[in-house]
The first five atom37 places (N, CA, C, CB, O) and aatype in JSON, in Angstrom:
{
  "aatype": [5, 19, 5, 10, 19, 6, 15, 7, 7, 7, 10, 19, 5, 0, 7, 7, 15, 10, 1, 10, 15, 4, 0, 0, 15, 7, 1, 16, 13, 7, 1, 2, 16, 12, 7, 17, 13, 1, 5, 0, 14, 7, 11, 6, 1, 6, 13, 19, 0, 0, 0, 1, 17, 9, 15, 7, 7, 16, 18, 18, 0, 3, 18, 0, 3, 15, 19, 11, 7, 1, 13, 16, 9, 15, 1, 3, 2, 0, 11, 2, 16, 19, 3, 10, 5, 12, 2, 15, 10, 11, 14, 3, 3, 16, 0, 19, 18, 18, 4, 0, 0, 0, 7, 0, 19, 2, 14, 19, 5, 18, 13, 18, 15, 7, 19, 18, 3, 18, 1, 7, 5, 7, 16, 5, 19, 16, 19, 15, 15],
  "atom_mask": [
    [1, 1, 1, 1, 1],
    [1, 1, 1, 1, 1],
    [1, 1, 1, 1, 1],
    [1, 1, 1, 1, 1],
    [1, 1, 1, 1, 1],
    [1, 1, 1, 1, 1],
    [1, 1, 1, 1, 1],
    [1, 1, 1, 0, 1],
    [1, 1, 1, 0, 1],
    [1, 1, 1, 0, 1],
    [1, 1, 1, 1, 1],
    [1, 1, 1, 1, 1],
    [1, 1, 1, 1, 1],
    [1, 1, 1, 1, 1],
    [1, 1, 1, 0, 1],
    [1, 1, 1, 0, 1],
    [1, 1, 1, 1, 1],
    [1, 1, 1, 1, 1],
    [1, 1, 1, 1, 1],
    [1, 1, 1, 1, 1],
    [1, 1, 1, 1, 1],
    [1, 1, 1, 1, 1],
    [1, 1, 1, 1, 1],
    [1, 1, 1, 1, 1],
    [1, 1, 1, 1, 1],
    [1, 1, 1, 0, 1],
    [1, 1, 1, 1, 1],
    [1, 1, 1, 1, 1],
    [1, 1, 1, 1, 1],
    [1, 1, 1, 0, 1],
    [1, 1, 1, 1, 1],
    [1, 1, 1, 1, 1],
    [1, 1, 1, 1, 1],
    [1, 1, 1, 1, 1],
    [1, 1, 1, 0, 1],
    [1, 1, 1, 1, 1],
    [1, 1, 1, 1, 1],
    [1, 1, 1, 1, 1],
    [1, 1, 1, 1, 1],
    [1, 1, 1, 1, 1],
    [1, 1, 1, 1, 1],
    [1, 1, 1, 0, 1],
    [1, 1, 1, 1, 1],
    [1, 1, 1, 1, 1],
    [1, 1, 1, 1, 1],
    [1, 1, 1, 1, 1],
    [1, 1, 1, 1, 1],
    [1, 1, 1, 1, 1],
    [1, 1, 1, 1, 1],
    [1, 1, 1, 1, 1],
    [1, 1, 1, 1, 1],
    [1, 1, 1, 1, 1],
    [1, 1, 1, 1, 1],
    [1, 1, 1, 1, 1],
    [1, 1, 1, 1, 1],
    [1, 1, 1, 0, 1],
    [1, 1, 1, 0, 1],
    [1, 1, 1, 1, 1],
    [1, 1, 1, 1, 1],
    [1, 1, 1, 1, 1],
    [1, 1, 1, 1, 1],
    [1, 1, 1, 1, 1],
    [1, 1, 1, 1, 1],
    [1, 1, 1, 1, 1],
    [1, 1, 1, 1, 1],
    [1, 1, 1, 1, 1],
    [1, 1, 1, 1, 1],
    [1, 1, 1, 1, 1],
    [1, 1, 1, 0, 1],
    [1, 1, 1, 1, 1],
    [1, 1, 1, 1, 1],
    [1, 1, 1, 1, 1],
    [1, 1, 1, 1, 1],
    [1, 1, 1, 1, 1],
    [1, 1, 1, 1, 1],
    [1, 1, 1, 1, 1],
    [1, 1, 1, 1, 1],
    [1, 1, 1, 1, 1],
    [1, 1, 1, 1, 1],
    [1, 1, 1, 1, 1],
    [1, 1, 1, 1, 1],
    [1, 1, 1, 1, 1],
    [1, 1, 1, 1, 1],
    [1, 1, 1, 1, 1],
    [1, 1, 1, 1, 1],
    [1, 1, 1, 1, 1],
    [1, 1, 1, 1, 1],
    [1, 1, 1, 1, 1],
    [1, 1, 1, 1, 1],
    [1, 1, 1, 1, 1],
    [1, 1, 1, 1, 1],
    [1, 1, 1, 1, 1],
    [1, 1, 1, 1, 1],
    [1, 1, 1, 1, 1],
    [1, 1, 1, 1, 1],
    [1, 1, 1, 1, 1],
    [1, 1, 1, 1, 1],
    [1, 1, 1, 1, 1],
    [1, 1, 1, 1, 1],
    [1, 1, 1, 1, 1],
    [1, 1, 1, 1, 1],
    [1, 1, 1, 1, 1],
    [1, 1, 1, 0, 1],
    [1, 1, 1, 1, 1],
    [1, 1, 1, 1, 1],
    [1, 1, 1, 1, 1],
    [1, 1, 1, 1, 1],
    [1, 1, 1, 1, 1],
    [1, 1, 1, 1, 1],
    [1, 1, 1, 1, 1],
    [1, 1, 1, 1, 1],
    [1, 1, 1, 1, 1],
    [1, 1, 1, 1, 1],
    [1, 1, 1, 0, 1],
    [1, 1, 1, 1, 1],
    [1, 1, 1, 1, 1],
    [1, 1, 1, 1, 1],
    [1, 1, 1, 1, 1],
    [1, 1, 1, 1, 1],
    [1, 1, 1, 0, 1],
    [1, 1, 1, 1, 1],
    [1, 1, 1, 0, 1],
    [1, 1, 1, 1, 1],
    [1, 1, 1, 1, 1],
    [1, 1, 1, 1, 1],
    [1, 1, 1, 1, 1],
    [1, 1, 1, 1, 1],
    [1, 1, 1, 1, 1],
    [1, 1, 1, 1, 1]
  ],
  "atom_positions": [
    [[-9.15, -9.54, 16.97], [-7.83, -8.95, 16.73], [-7.66, -8.68, 15.24], [-6.7, -9.89, 17.25], [-7.87, -9.57, 14.41]],
    [[-7.28, -7.46, 14.92], [-7.1, -7.08, 13.53], [-5.73, -7.53, 13.04], [-7.27, -5.56, 13.35], [-4.72, -7.34, 13.71]],
    [[-5.72, -8.12, 11.87], [-4.46, -8.54, 11.25], [-4.44, -8.13, 9.79], [-4.25, -10.06, 11.39], [-5.46, -8.23, 9.1]],
    [[-3.29, -7.69, 9.32], [-3.05, -7.42, 7.91], [-1.89, -8.31, 7.49], [-2.74, -5.89, 7.64], [-0.82, -8.28, 8.12]],
    [[-2.08, -9.09, 6.45], [-1.05, -10.02, 6.01], [-0.76, -9.78, 4.54], [-1.49, -11.49, 6.25], [-1.63, -9.91, 3.68]],
    [[0.5, -9.41, 4.26], [0.92, -9.16, 2.89], [1.45, -10.44, 2.24], [1.99, -8.07, 2.85], [1.94, -11.35, 2.92]],
    [[1.34, -10.48, 0.93], [1.91, -11.58, 0.15], [2.27, -11.06, -1.24], [0.93, -12.79, 0.06], [1.81, -9.99, -1.65]],
    [[3.08, -11.83, -1.95], [3.37, -11.5, -3.34], [4.73, -10.9, -3.59], [0.0, 0.0, 0.0], [5.09, -10.66, -4.74]],
    [[5.51, -10.65, -2.55], [6.84, -10.12, -2.77], [7.76, -11.15, -3.39], [0.0, 0.0, 0.0], [7.4, -12.32, -3.53]],
    [[8.95, -10.69, -3.76], [9.92, -11.61, -4.34], [11.01, -10.88, -5.07], [0.0, 0.0, 0.0], [11.19, -9.67, -4.92]],
    [[11.75, -11.65, -5.87], [12.87, -11.12, -6.65], [12.44, -11.02, -8.1], [14.14, -12.02, -6.5], [11.89, -11.96, -8.67]],
    [[12.7, -9.87, -8.7], [12.33, -9.65, -10.09], [13.4, -8.79, -10.76], [10.94, -8.98, -10.2], [14.06, -7.99, -10.1]],
    [[13.55, -8.95, -12.05], [14.51, -8.13, -12.78], [13.91, -6.76, -13.08], [14.94, -8.83, -14.09], [12.69, -6.59, -13.13]],
    [[14.78, -5.8, -13.26], [14.34, -4.45, -13.62], [13.46, -4.52, -14.87], [15.55, -3.51, -13.85], [13.77, -5.22, -15.83]],
    [[12.37, -3.76, -14.82], [11.42, -3.77, -15.92], [10.3, -4.77, -15.74], [0.0, 0.0, 0.0], [9.31, -4.75, -16.48]],
    [[10.44, -5.64, -14.76], [9.43, -6.66, -14.51], [8.28, -6.16, -13.66], [0.0, 0.0, 0.0], [8.21, -4.98, -13.32]],
    [[7.39, -7.09, -13.3], [6.2, -6.74, -12.54], [6.01, -7.68, -11.36], [4.96, -6.77, -13.45], [6.44, -8.83, -11.38]],
    [[5.36, -7.16, -10.35], [4.93, -7.96, -9.21], [3.59, -7.43, -8.75], [5.98, -7.91, -8.05], [3.26, -6.26, -8.95]],
    [[2.82, -8.31, -8.15], [1.54, -7.89, -7.56], [1.54, -8.27, -6.09], [0.34, -8.55, -8.3], [1.65, -9.44, -5.73]],
    [[1.41, -7.27, -5.25], [1.32, -7.48, -3.81], [-0.15, -7.51, -3.39], [2.1, -6.38, -3.03], [-0.98, -6.78, -3.94]],
    [[-0.45, -8.35, -2.43], [-1.8, -8.43, -1.91], [-1.77, -8.33, -0.39], [-2.49, -9.73, -2.35], [-0.85, -8.82, 0.26]],
    [[-2.77, -7.7, 0.17], [-2.88, -7.56, 1.62], [-4.27, -7.99, 2.03], [-2.58, -6.09, 2.09], [-5.27, -7.43, 1.57]],
    [[-4.35, -8.99, 2.89], [-5.63, -9.49, 3.37], [-5.84, -9.03, 4.81], [-5.7, -11.04, 3.27], [-4.99, -9.26, 5.67]],
    [[-6.97, -8.4, 5.05], [-7.31, -7.92, 6.39], [-8.29, -8.88, 7.05], [-7.89, -6.5, 6.34], [-9.17, -9.43, 6.39]],
    [[-8.13, -9.05, 8.33], [-9.07, -9.87, 9.11], [-9.3, -9.21, 10.46], [-8.53, -11.31, 9.29], [-8.49, -8.4, 10.92]],
    [[-10.39, -9.55, 11.09], [-10.71, -8.99, 12.39], [-11.68, -7.84, 12.34], [0.0, 0.0, 0.0], [-12.38, -7.57, 13.32]],
    [[-11.75, -7.15, 11.22], [-12.72, -6.09, 10.99], [-12.71, -5.74, 9.52], [-12.42, -4.83, 11.87], [-11.78, -6.12, 8.8]],
    [[-13.7, -5.04, 9.07], [-13.73, -4.6, 7.68], [-13.3, -3.14, 7.61], [-15.14, -4.78, 7.07], [-13.42, -2.38, 8.58]],
    [[-12.78, -2.76, 6.44], [-12.25, -1.41, 6.25], [-12.9, -0.72, 5.06], [-10.74, -1.45, 6.08], [-12.25, 0.07, 4.37]],
    [[-14.17, -1.01, 4.82], [-14.84, -0.51, 3.62], [-14.68, 0.97, 3.39], [0.0, 0.0, 0.0], [-14.4, 1.39, 2.26]],
    [[-14.85, 1.79, 4.42], [-14.77, 3.24, 4.24], [-13.46, 3.82, 4.75], [-15.92, 3.91, 4.94], [-13.26, 5.03, 4.69]],
    [[-12.6, 2.99, 5.23], [-11.33, 3.45, 5.81], [-10.24, 3.45, 4.75], [-10.92, 2.57, 7.01], [-10.18, 2.58, 3.89]],
    [[-9.39, 4.44, 4.85], [-8.26, 4.51, 3.94], [-7.31, 3.34, 4.18], [-7.52, 5.86, 4.11], [-6.96, 3.01, 5.31]],
    [[-6.9, 2.72, 3.09], [-5.88, 1.68, 3.15], [-4.75, 2.06, 2.21], [-6.47, 0.28, 2.78], [-4.98, 2.69, 1.17]],
    [[-3.55, 1.68, 2.57], [-2.44, 2.11, 1.75], [-1.25, 1.18, 1.82], [0.0, 0.0, 0.0], [-1.26, 0.16, 2.52]],
    [[-0.22, 1.56, 1.1], [1.04, 0.84, 1.07], [2.19, 1.8, 1.35], [1.24, 0.14, -0.3], [2.22, 2.93, 0.86]],
    [[3.12, 1.34, 2.15], [4.35, 2.05, 2.43], [5.51, 1.11, 2.15], [4.39, 2.56, 3.9], [5.32, -0.1, 2.0]],
    [[6.7, 1.67, 2.07], [7.88, 0.84, 1.87], [9.05, 1.43, 2.63], [8.22, 0.7, 0.38], [9.11, 2.62, 2.92]],
    [[9.99, 0.53, 2.94], [11.19, 0.97, 3.64], [12.38, 0.23, 3.08], [11.07, 0.75, 5.16], [12.45, -1.0, 3.14]],
    [[13.32, 0.99, 2.55], [14.55, 0.42, 2.02], [15.62, 0.44, 3.12], [15.03, 1.19, 0.76], [15.51, 1.24, 4.05]],
    [[16.62, -0.4, 3.03], [17.68, -0.43, 4.04], [18.32, 0.94, 4.23], [18.75, -1.44, 3.68], [18.72, 1.58, 3.25]],
    [[18.4, 1.38, 5.46], [19.05, 2.65, 5.76], [18.2, 3.88, 5.47], [0.0, 0.0, 0.0], [18.67, 5.0, 5.63]],
    [[16.96, 3.67, 5.05], [16.08, 4.79, 4.73], [14.84, 4.77, 5.59], [15.7, 4.76, 3.25], [14.5, 3.75, 6.2]],
    [[14.16, 5.9, 5.65], [12.92, 5.99, 6.4], [11.77, 5.36, 5.6], [12.6, 7.46, 6.74], [11.82, 5.25, 4.37]],
    [[10.74, 4.97, 6.33], [9.56, 4.43, 5.67], [8.91, 5.54, 4.85], [8.55, 3.84, 6.71], [8.79, 6.67, 5.32]],
    [[8.5, 5.21, 3.62], [7.91, 6.22, 2.76], [6.58, 5.76, 2.19], [8.86, 6.57, 1.64], [6.33, 4.57, 2.01]],
    [[5.74, 6.73, 1.92], [4.43, 6.5, 1.33], [4.57, 6.01, -0.1], [3.57, 7.78, 1.38], [5.42, 6.5, -0.85]],
    [[3.74, 5.03, -0.48], [3.73, 4.53, -1.84], [2.4, 4.84, -2.51], [4.02, 3.01, -1.87], [2.36, 5.45, -3.57]],
    [[1.3, 4.4, -1.88], [-0.02, 4.58, -2.48], [-1.1, 4.45, -1.41], [-0.24, 3.55, -3.61], [-0.89, 3.82, -0.38]],
    [[-2.25, 5.07, -1.68], [-3.39, 4.96, -0.78], [-4.67, 4.95, -1.59], [-3.4, 6.12, 0.24], [-4.76, 5.56, -2.65]],
    [[-5.66, 4.24, -1.08], [-6.99, 4.22, -1.69], [-7.98, 4.78, -0.67], [-7.39, 2.76, -2.14], [-8.23, 4.17, 0.37]],
    [[-8.53, 5.93, -0.99], [-9.41, 6.65, -0.07], [-10.86, 6.54, -0.53], [-8.99, 8.14, 0.04], [-11.16, 6.74, -1.71]],
    [[-11.74, 6.23, 0.39], [-13.15, 6.03, 0.07], [-13.79, 7.35, -0.35], [-13.88, 5.44, 1.28], [-13.58, 8.4, 0.27]],
    [[-14.6, 7.28, -1.43], [-15.34, 8.45, -1.88], [-16.82, 8.24, -1.59], [-15.11, 8.71, -3.39], [-17.43, 9.02, -0.86]],
    [[-17.4, 7.21, -2.17], [-18.8, 6.87, -1.93], [-19.06, 5.48, -2.48], [-19.75, 7.92, -2.59], [-18.39, 5.03, -3.41]],
    [[-20.01, 4.82, -1.91], [-20.34, 3.48, -2.38], [-19.1, 2.61, -2.39], [0.0, 0.0, 0.0], [-18.42, 2.47, -1.37]],
    [[-18.82, 2.03, -3.55], [-17.63, 1.21, -3.69], [-16.54, 1.9, -4.48], [0.0, 0.0, 0.0], [-15.68, 1.24, -5.06]],
    [[-16.56, 3.23, -4.51], [-15.6, 4.01, -5.28], [-14.51, 4.57, -4.37], [-16.29, 5.15, -6.02], [-14.78, 5.11, -3.3]],
    [[-13.28, 4.42, -4.84], [-12.13, 4.91, -4.1], [-11.28, 5.81, -4.98], [-11.28, 3.74, -3.56], [-11.24, 5.66, -6.2]],
    [[-10.62, 6.76, -4.34], [-9.68, 7.62, -5.04], [-8.28, 7.15, -4.71], [-9.88, 9.12, -4.64], [-7.95, 6.91, -3.55]],
    [[-7.46, 7.01, -5.74], [-6.1, 6.52, -5.54], [-5.1, 7.66, -5.55], [-5.74, 5.5, -6.62], [-5.16, 8.55, -6.39]],
    [[-4.2, 7.63, -4.59], [-3.1, 8.59, -4.52], [-1.79, 7.82, -4.59], [-3.18, 9.45, -3.2], [-1.68, 6.7, -4.09]],
    [[-0.8, 8.44, -5.22], [0.49, 7.79, -5.38], [1.63, 8.74, -5.08], [0.63, 7.24, -6.79], [1.53, 9.95, -5.28]],
    [[2.71, 8.16, -4.62], [3.95, 8.93, -4.53], [4.42, 9.23, -5.94], [5.04, 8.16, -3.72], [4.19, 8.44, -6.86]],
    [[5.08, 10.35, -6.12], [5.55, 10.74, -7.45], [6.48, 9.67, -8.04], [6.27, 12.08, -7.39], [6.5, 9.46, -9.26]],
    [[7.24, 9.03, -7.2], [8.23, 8.06, -7.66], [7.6, 6.8, -8.28], [9.13, 7.65, -6.51], [8.27, 6.07, -9.01]],
    [[6.32, 6.55, -7.99], [5.68, 5.34, -8.52], [4.51, 5.65, -9.44], [5.21, 4.47, -7.38], [3.92, 4.74, -10.03]],
    [[4.16, 6.92, -9.55], [3.01, 7.3, -10.36], [3.2, 6.84, -11.81], [2.8, 8.84, -10.3], [4.26, 7.04, -12.41]],
    [[2.17, 6.23, -12.36], [2.23, 5.72, -13.73], [2.76, 4.31, -13.83], [0.0, 0.0, 0.0], [2.65, 3.68, -14.88]],
    [[3.33, 3.79, -12.74], [3.88, 2.43, -12.76], [3.13, 1.5, -11.81], [5.36, 2.45, -12.38], [2.97, 0.31, -12.09]],
    [[2.65, 2.04, -10.69], [1.96, 1.24, -9.68], [0.48, 1.56, -9.7], [2.55, 1.5, -8.26], [0.07, 2.68, -10.02]],
    [[-0.33, 0.55, -9.36], [-1.78, 0.73, -9.28], [-2.29, 0.06, -8.02], [-2.48, 0.15, -10.53], [-2.05, -1.13, -7.79]],
    [[-3.01, 0.82, -7.2], [-3.61, 0.28, -5.99], [-5.08, -0.04, -6.27], [-3.47, 1.28, -4.79], [-5.76, 0.7, -6.98]],
    [[-5.54, -1.13, -5.71], [-6.95, -1.52, -5.9], [-7.46, -2.19, -4.64], [-7.11, -2.45, -7.12], [-6.7, -2.75, -3.85]],
    [[-8.77, -2.13, -4.46], [-9.38, -2.72, -3.28], [-10.53, -3.64, -3.68], [-9.88, -1.63, -2.33], [-11.22, -3.41, -4.68]],
    [[-10.72, -4.67, -2.89], [-11.84, -5.58, -3.05], [-12.52, -5.7, -1.7], [-11.38, -6.99, -3.6], [-12.05, -6.44, -0.83]],
    [[-13.61, -4.99, -1.51], [-14.25, -4.97, -0.21], [-14.87, -6.32, 0.14], [-15.31, -3.9, -0.16], [-14.97, -6.67, 1.32]],
    [[-15.3, -7.05, -0.86], [-15.89, -8.36, -0.59], [-14.86, -9.3, 0.03], [-16.44, -8.98, -1.88], [-15.19, -10.14, 0.86]],
    [[-13.61, -9.14, -0.38], [-12.54, -9.99, 0.15], [-11.77, -9.29, 1.26], [-11.59, -10.39, -0.97], [-10.93, -9.9, 1.91]],
    [[-12.05, -8.0, 1.49], [-11.34, -7.22, 2.51], [-9.84, -7.2, 2.21], [-11.59, -7.8, 3.92], [-9.01, -7.42, 3.09]],
    [[-9.52, -6.92, 0.95], [-8.12, -6.91, 0.52], [-7.78, -5.6, -0.18], [-7.83, -8.1, -0.41], [-8.65, -4.88, -0.67]],
    [[-6.5, -5.31, -0.21], [-5.98, -4.19, -0.99], [-4.73, -4.69, -1.7], [-5.67, -2.93, -0.09], [-3.85, -5.28, -1.07]],
    [[-4.66, -4.47, -3.0], [-3.56, -4.96, -3.81], [-2.73, -3.8, -4.35], [-4.09, -5.81, -4.95], [-3.19, -2.67, -4.43]],
    [[-1.51, -4.12, -4.72], [-0.63, -3.15, -5.35], [0.02, -3.82, -6.55], [0.45, -2.61, -4.34], [0.87, -4.69, -6.4]],
    [[-0.39, -3.41, -7.74], [0.21, -3.9, -8.97], [1.41, -3.01, -9.3], [-0.82, -3.91, -10.13], [1.27, -1.8, -9.44]],
    [[2.57, -3.62, -9.42], [3.79, -2.86, -9.66], [4.37, -3.27, -11.0], [4.82, -3.08, -8.51], [4.75, -4.42, -11.19]],
    [[4.44, -2.33, -11.91], [5.0, -2.56, -13.24], [6.25, -1.72, -13.45], [3.96, -2.25, -14.32], [6.51, -0.77, -12.7]],
    [[7.0, -2.08, -14.45], [8.23, -1.33, -14.8], [9.09, -1.1, -13.56], [7.87, 0.02, -15.45], [9.53, 0.01, -13.3]],
    [[9.31, -2.15, -12.82], [10.06, -2.03, -11.58], [11.51, -1.63, -11.81], [10.01, -3.34, -10.82], [12.13, -2.0, -12.8]],
    [[12.01, -0.86, -10.86], [13.39, -0.35, -10.91], [14.13, -0.84, -9.67], [13.41, 1.21, -11.01], [13.51, -1.16, -8.66]],
    [[15.46, -0.9, -9.74], [16.22, -1.28, -8.54], [15.9, -0.39, -7.33], [17.71, -1.22, -8.83], [15.96, -0.85, -6.19]],
    [[15.58, 0.87, -7.57], [15.24, 1.79, -6.48], [13.94, 1.41, -5.79], [15.14, 3.2, -7.0], [13.64, 1.93, -4.71]],
    [[13.16, 0.52, -6.38], [11.92, 0.06, -5.75], [12.18, -1.04, -4.71], [10.96, -0.44, -6.8], [11.26, -1.45, -4.01]],
    [[13.4, -1.49, -4.63], [13.74, -2.53, -3.66], [13.5, -2.04, -2.24], [15.2, -2.96, -3.83], [14.03, -1.01, -1.82]],
    [[12.68, -2.78, -1.5], [12.31, -2.38, -0.15], [11.41, -3.45, 0.46], [11.59, -0.99, -0.15], [10.97, -4.37, -0.22]],
    [[11.15, -3.29, 1.74], [10.08, -4.07, 2.37], [8.8, -3.24, 2.23], [10.4, -4.39, 3.9], [8.77, -2.07, 2.6]],
    [[7.78, -3.86, 1.7], [6.51, -3.18, 1.47], [5.5, -3.56, 2.56], [5.95, -3.52, 0.07], [5.32, -4.74, 2.88]],
    [[4.86, -2.54, 3.11], [3.92, -2.73, 4.2], [2.53, -2.26, 3.8], [4.39, -1.97, 5.45], [2.35, -1.21, 3.17]],
    [[1.56, -3.06, 4.17], [0.17, -2.68, 4.01], [-0.27, -1.98, 5.29], [-0.72, -3.94, 3.72], [0.19, -2.31, 6.38]],
    [[-1.16, -1.0, 5.16], [-1.62, -0.26, 6.33], [-3.09, 0.1, 6.17], [-0.78, 1.0, 6.55], [-3.58, 0.29, 5.06]],
    [[-3.78, 0.18, 7.3], [-5.2, 0.55, 7.3], [-5.45, 1.58, 8.39], [-6.1, -0.69, 7.5], [-4.98, 1.44, 9.52]],
    [[-6.18, 2.61, 8.04], [-6.47, 3.67, 8.99], [-7.75, 3.38, 9.77], [-6.58, 5.02, 8.27], [-8.68, 2.77, 9.25]],
    [[-7.76, 3.82, 11.02], [-8.97, 3.71, 11.81], [-10.0, 4.74, 11.4], [0.0, 0.0, 0.0], [-11.2, 4.55, 11.58]],
    [[-9.52, 5.85, 10.83], [-10.41, 6.93, 10.39], [-10.85, 6.69, 8.95], [-9.71, 8.3, 10.53], [-10.22, 5.93, 8.21]],
    [[-11.93, 7.34, 8.59], [-12.47, 7.16, 7.24], [-11.59, 7.83, 6.19], [-13.88, 7.71, 7.15], [-11.22, 7.19, 5.21]],
    [[-11.26, 9.06, 6.37], [-10.47, 9.78, 5.37], [-9.49, 10.72, 6.06], [-11.39, 10.58, 4.42], [-9.68, 11.94, 6.05]],
    [[-8.46, 10.17, 6.65], [-7.48, 11.05, 7.29], [-6.86, 11.98, 6.26], [-6.38, 10.23, 8.0], [-6.52, 11.56, 5.15]],
    [[-6.71, 13.23, 6.62], [-6.17, 14.21, 5.68], [-4.74, 13.85, 5.3], [-6.21, 15.63, 6.3], [-4.35, 13.95, 4.14]],
    [[-3.97, 13.43, 6.27], [-2.57, 13.12, 6.01], [-2.4, 11.63, 5.67], [-1.7, 13.49, 7.23], [-1.67, 10.91, 6.35]],
    [[-3.08, 11.2, 4.64], [-3.06, 9.79, 4.25], [-1.66, 9.33, 3.84], [-4.04, 9.55, 3.11], [-1.4, 8.13, 3.79]],
    [[-0.77, 10.26, 3.54], [0.59, 9.96, 3.1], [1.53, 9.78, 4.3], [1.11, 11.06, 2.17], [2.71, 9.47, 4.12]],
    [[1.02, 10.0, 5.49], [1.82, 9.91, 6.7], [1.5, 8.62, 7.42], [1.57, 11.13, 7.62], [0.34, 8.36, 7.75]],
    [[2.52, 7.8, 7.67], [2.29, 6.47, 8.24], [1.66, 6.54, 9.62], [3.59, 5.71, 8.31], [1.01, 5.59, 10.05]],
    [[1.85, 7.67, 10.33], [1.33, 7.78, 11.68], [-0.19, 7.79, 11.8], [0.0, 0.0, 0.0], [-0.73, 7.57, 12.88]],
    [[-0.89, 8.04, 10.68], [-2.36, 8.08, 10.76], [-2.96, 6.68, 10.58], [-2.92, 9.03, 9.7], [-4.17, 6.51, 10.73]],
    [[-2.14, 5.72, 10.26], [-2.63, 4.36, 10.06], [-2.52, 3.58, 11.38], [-1.84, 3.64, 8.93], [-1.46, 3.54, 12.01]],
    [[-3.63, 2.98, 11.77], [-3.68, 2.29, 13.05], [-3.24, 0.83, 12.96], [-5.08, 2.35, 13.61], [-2.86, 0.23, 13.96]],
    [[-3.28, 0.28, 11.77], [-2.96, -1.14, 11.6], [-1.94, -1.31, 10.47], [-4.25, -1.97, 11.3], [-2.03, -0.65, 9.44]],
    [[-0.98, -2.19, 10.68], [0.07, -2.44, 9.7], [0.39, -3.91, 9.64], [1.34, -1.63, 10.03], [0.27, -4.64, 10.63]],
    [[0.79, -4.34, 8.46], [1.23, -5.72, 8.31], [2.69, -5.87, 8.66], [0.0, 0.0, 0.0], [3.35, -4.91, 9.05]],
    [[3.18, -7.08, 8.53], [4.57, -7.38, 8.86], [5.52, -7.06, 7.71], [4.72, -8.83, 9.24], [6.73, -6.97, 7.9]],
    [[4.97, -6.89, 6.54], [5.8, -6.51, 5.4], [6.16, -7.69, 4.52], [0.0, 0.0, 0.0], [6.19, -8.84, 4.96]],
    [[6.45, -7.38, 3.27], [6.91, -8.38, 2.31], [8.06, -7.78, 1.51], [5.76, -8.86, 1.37], [7.99, -6.62, 1.08]],
    [[9.1, -8.56, 1.3], [10.31, -8.07, 0.65], [10.13, -8.05, -0.87], [11.52, -8.92, 1.03], [9.69, -9.03, -1.47]],
    [[10.49, -6.94, -1.46], [10.54, -6.81, -2.92], [11.97, -6.44, -3.29], [9.51, -5.74, -3.45], [12.5, -5.44, -2.82]],
    [[12.58, -7.25, -4.13], [13.94, -7.0, -4.57], [13.96, -6.94, -6.08], [14.91, -8.08, -4.05], [13.53, -7.87, -6.76]],
    [[14.48, -5.83, -6.6], [14.55, -5.63, -8.05], [16.02, -5.61, -8.45], [13.82, -4.32, -8.48], [16.78, -4.74, -8.01]],
    [[16.41, -6.54, -9.27], [17.82, -6.63, -9.69], [18.01, -5.86, -10.99], [18.25, -8.11, -9.87], [17.1, -5.75, -11.82]],
    [[19.22, -5.34, -11.16], [19.52, -4.55, -12.37], [20.06, -5.43, -13.48], [20.54, -3.46, -12.05], [20.36, -4.93, -14.56]]
  ]
}
């Protein structure tokens, strides 16, 4: 059974940083796209970042415009994890953050949550002003 478990959420002041981690078990995702989504109260789930396999241990990172330059996604295939380093946090970043893994190697619509076959339960990130 495949499981994705997020950790690292919490409460932080605006301008602060948090690092989210997602540990996968049940299978490896070396060549599969993994990403992060978030959902704020009353809003739809939105794409945050994705790491798409290129070759070997190299991945290409994609980001939503709203987080570009502030967030960094990284993967550790040895640990089967994907992390999200979040810097310069803003109150608008407050949301439940979800880790996701695609069954396909490089889905074209990596920014669309529907292409991801596996999702975690989410971790709350709250940024106070």
